[in-house]
PDB file of C-alpha atoms in Angstrom:
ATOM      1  CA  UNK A 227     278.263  41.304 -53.026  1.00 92.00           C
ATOM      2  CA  UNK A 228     279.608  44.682 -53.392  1.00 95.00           C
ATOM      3  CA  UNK A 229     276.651  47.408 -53.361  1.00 96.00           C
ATOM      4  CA  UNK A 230     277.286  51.301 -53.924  1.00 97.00           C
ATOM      5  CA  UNK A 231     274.618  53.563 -53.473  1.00 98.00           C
ATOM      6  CA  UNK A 232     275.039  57.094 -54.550  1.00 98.00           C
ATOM      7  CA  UNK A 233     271.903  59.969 -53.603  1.00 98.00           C
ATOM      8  CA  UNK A 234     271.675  63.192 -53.207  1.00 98.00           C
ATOM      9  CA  UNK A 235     272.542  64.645 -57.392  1.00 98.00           C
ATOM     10  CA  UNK A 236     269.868  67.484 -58.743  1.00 98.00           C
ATOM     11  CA  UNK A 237     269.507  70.270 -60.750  1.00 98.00           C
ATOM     12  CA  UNK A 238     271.180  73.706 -59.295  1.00 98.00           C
ATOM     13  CA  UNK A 239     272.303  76.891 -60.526  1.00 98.00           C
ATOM     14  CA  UNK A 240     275.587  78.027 -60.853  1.00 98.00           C
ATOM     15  CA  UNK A 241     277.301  78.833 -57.426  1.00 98.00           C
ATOM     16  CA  UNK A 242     275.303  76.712 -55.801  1.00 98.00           C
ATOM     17  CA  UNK A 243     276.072  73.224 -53.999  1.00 98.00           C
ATOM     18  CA  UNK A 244     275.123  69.902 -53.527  1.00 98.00           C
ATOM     19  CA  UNK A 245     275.884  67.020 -51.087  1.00 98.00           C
ATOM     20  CA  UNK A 246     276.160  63.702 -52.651  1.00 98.00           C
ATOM     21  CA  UNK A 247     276.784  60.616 -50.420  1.00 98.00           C
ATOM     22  CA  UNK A 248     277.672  56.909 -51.371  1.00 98.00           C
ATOM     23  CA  UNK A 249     276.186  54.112 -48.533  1.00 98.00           C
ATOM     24  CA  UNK A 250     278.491  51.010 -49.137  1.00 97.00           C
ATOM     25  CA  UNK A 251     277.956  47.277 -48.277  1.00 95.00           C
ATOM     26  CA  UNK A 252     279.532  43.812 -49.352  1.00 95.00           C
ATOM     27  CA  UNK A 253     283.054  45.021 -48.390  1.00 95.00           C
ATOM     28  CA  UNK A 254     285.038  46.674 -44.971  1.00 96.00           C
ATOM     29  CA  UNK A 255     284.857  49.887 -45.686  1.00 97.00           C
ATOM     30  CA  UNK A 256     286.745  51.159 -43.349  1.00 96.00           C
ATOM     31  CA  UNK A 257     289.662  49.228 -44.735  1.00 96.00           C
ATOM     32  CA  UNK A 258     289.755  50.673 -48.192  1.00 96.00           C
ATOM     33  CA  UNK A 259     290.248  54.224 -50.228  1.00 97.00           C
ATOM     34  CA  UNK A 260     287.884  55.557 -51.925  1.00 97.00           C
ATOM     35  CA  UNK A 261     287.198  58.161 -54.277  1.00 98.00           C
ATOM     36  CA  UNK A 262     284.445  60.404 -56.379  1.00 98.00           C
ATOM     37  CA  UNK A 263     284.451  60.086 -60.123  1.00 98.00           C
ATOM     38  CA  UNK A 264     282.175  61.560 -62.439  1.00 98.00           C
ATOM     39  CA  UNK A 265     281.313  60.911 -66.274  1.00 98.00           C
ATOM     40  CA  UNK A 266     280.039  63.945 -68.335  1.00 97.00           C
ATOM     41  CA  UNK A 267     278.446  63.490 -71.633  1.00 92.00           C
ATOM     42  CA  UNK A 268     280.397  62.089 -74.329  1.00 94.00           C
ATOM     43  CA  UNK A 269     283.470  61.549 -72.325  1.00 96.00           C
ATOM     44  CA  UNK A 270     285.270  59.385 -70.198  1.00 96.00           C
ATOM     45  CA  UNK A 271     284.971  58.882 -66.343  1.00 96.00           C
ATOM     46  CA  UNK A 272     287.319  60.654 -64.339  1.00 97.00           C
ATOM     47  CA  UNK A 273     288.585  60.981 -60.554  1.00 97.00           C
ATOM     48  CA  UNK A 274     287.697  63.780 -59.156  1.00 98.00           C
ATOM     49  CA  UNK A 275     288.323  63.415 -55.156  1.00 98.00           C
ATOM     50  CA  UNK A 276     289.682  60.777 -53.116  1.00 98.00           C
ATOM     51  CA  UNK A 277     290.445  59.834 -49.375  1.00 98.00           C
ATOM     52  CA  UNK A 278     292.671  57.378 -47.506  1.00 97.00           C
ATOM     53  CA  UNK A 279     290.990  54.648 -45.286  1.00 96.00           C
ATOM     54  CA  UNK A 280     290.811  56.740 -42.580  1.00 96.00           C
ATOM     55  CA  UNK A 281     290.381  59.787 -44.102  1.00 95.00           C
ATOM     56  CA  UNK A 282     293.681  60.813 -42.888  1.00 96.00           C
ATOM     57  CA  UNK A 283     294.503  62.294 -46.351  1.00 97.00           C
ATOM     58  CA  UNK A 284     292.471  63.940 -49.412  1.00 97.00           C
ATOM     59  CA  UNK A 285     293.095  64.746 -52.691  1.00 97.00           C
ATOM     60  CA  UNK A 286     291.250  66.561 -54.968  1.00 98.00           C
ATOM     61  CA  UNK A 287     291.778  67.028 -58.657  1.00 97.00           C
ATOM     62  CA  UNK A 288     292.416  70.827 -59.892  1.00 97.00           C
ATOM     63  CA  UNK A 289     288.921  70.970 -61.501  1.00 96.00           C
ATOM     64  CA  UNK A 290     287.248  70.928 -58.049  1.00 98.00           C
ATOM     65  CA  UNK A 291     290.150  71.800 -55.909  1.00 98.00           C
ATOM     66  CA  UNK A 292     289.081  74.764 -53.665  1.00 97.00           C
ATOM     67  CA  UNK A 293     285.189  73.951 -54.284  1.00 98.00           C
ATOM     68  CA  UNK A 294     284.908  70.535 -53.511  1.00 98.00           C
ATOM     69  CA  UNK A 295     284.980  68.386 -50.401  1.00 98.00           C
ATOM     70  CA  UNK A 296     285.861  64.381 -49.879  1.00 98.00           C
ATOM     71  CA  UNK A 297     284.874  63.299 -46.628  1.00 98.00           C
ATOM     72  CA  UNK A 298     284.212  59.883 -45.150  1.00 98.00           C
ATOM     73  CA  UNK A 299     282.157  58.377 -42.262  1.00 98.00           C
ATOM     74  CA  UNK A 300     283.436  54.463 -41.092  1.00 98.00           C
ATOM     75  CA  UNK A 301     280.988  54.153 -38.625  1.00 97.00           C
ATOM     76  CA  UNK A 302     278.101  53.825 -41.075  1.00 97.00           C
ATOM     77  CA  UNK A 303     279.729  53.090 -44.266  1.00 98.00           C
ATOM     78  CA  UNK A 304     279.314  56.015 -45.918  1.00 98.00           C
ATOM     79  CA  UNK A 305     281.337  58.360 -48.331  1.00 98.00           C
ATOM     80  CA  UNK A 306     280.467  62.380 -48.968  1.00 98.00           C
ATOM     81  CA  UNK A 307     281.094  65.278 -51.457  1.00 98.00           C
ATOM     82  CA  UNK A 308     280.588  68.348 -50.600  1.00 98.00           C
ATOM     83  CA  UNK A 309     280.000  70.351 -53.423  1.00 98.00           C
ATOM     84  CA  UNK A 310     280.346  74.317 -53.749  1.00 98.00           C
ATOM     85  CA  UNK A 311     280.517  76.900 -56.028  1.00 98.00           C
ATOM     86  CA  UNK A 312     278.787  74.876 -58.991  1.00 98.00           C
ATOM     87  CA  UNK A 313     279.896  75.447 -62.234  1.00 98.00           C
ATOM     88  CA  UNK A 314     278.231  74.148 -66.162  1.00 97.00           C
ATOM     89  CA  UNK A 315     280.956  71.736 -66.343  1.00 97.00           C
ATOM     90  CA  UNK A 316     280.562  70.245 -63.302  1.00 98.00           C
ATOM     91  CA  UNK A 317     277.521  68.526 -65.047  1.00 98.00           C
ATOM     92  CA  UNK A 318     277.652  64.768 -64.548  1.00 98.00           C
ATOM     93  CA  UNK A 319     276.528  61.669 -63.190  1.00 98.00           C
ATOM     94  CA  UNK A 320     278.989  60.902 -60.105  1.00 98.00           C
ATOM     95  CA  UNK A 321     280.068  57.644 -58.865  1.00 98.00           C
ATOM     96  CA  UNK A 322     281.917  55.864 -56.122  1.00 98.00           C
ATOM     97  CA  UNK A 323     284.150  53.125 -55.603  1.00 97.00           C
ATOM     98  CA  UNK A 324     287.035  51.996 -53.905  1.00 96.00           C
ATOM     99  CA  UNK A 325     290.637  52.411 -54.891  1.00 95.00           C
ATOM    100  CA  UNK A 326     292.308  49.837 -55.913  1.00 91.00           C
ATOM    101  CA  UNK A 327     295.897  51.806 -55.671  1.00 90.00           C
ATOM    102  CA  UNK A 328     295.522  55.576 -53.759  1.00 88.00           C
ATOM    103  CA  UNK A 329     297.685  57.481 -55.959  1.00 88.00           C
ATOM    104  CA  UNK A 330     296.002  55.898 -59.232  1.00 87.00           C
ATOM    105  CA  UNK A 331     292.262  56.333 -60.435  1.00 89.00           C
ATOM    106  CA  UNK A 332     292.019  52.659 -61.202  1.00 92.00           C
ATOM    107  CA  UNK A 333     288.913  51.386 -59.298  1.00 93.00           C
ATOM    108  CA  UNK A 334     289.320  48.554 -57.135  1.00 92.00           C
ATOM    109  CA  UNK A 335     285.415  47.256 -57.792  1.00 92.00           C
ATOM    110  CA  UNK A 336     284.213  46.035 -61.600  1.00 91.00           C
ATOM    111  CA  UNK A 337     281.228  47.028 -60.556  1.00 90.00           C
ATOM    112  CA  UNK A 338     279.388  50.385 -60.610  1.00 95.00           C
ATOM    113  CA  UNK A 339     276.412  51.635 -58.817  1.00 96.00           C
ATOM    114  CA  UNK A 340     273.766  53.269 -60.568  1.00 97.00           C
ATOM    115  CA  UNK A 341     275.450  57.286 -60.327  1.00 98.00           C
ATOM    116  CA  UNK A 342     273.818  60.224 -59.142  1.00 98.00           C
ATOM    117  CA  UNK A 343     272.945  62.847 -61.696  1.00 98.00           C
ATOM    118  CA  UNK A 344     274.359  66.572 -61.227  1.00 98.00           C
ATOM    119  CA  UNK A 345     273.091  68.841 -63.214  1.00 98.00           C
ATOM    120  CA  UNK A 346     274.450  72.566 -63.056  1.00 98.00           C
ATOM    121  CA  UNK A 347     272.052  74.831 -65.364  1.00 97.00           C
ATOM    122  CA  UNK A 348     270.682  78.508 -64.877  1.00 94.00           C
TER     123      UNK A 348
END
């Protein structure tokens, strides 16, 4: 069974940063892209960041490019953004998931994990 785990979301001010990490279990990791989405208030959920298997390659969407970091750790399962530079409309609840192709944001798992609130606000 397929478990995603996100932590690490809060309330910061603008220019500040966050950390937000994704424990995994039910599938190889290692074996799979994955990526960051996020789902603001009244609209869709969108890839933001996403990494190759082996973390060989990142790409970041032009909303966070610059201010946010993908990164990946296979040895315990575990996915990270770095977050930077905060802005209002960076205000979501972020996900993870695998990839089901890397150069599309279709995710490879039906199911989602609960999110992890980020919440930008002076």
């Amino acid at each position: 069974q397929v478990q995603l785990v996100e932590s690490g979301g809060g309330l910061v001010q603008p220019g500040g940063s966050l950390r937000l990490s994704c424990a995994v279990s039910g599938f190889t990791f290692k074996n799979y892209a994955m990526g960051w989405y996020r789902q603001a208030p009244g609209k869709e959920r969108e890839l933001v960041a996403r990494i190759t298997y082996d973390g060989g390659d990142t790409v970041h969407e032009d909303s966070v490019k610059g201010r946010f970091t993908i990164s990946r750790d296979n040895a315990k399962n575990t996915l990270h953004l770095q977050m930077n530079s905060l802005k209002f409309e960076d205000t979501a609840v972020y996900y993870c998931n695998a990839l089901l192709y890397y150069y599309e944001s279709v995710p490879r798992f039906p199911a989602w994990g609960q999110g992890t609130q980020v919440t930008v606000s002076s």
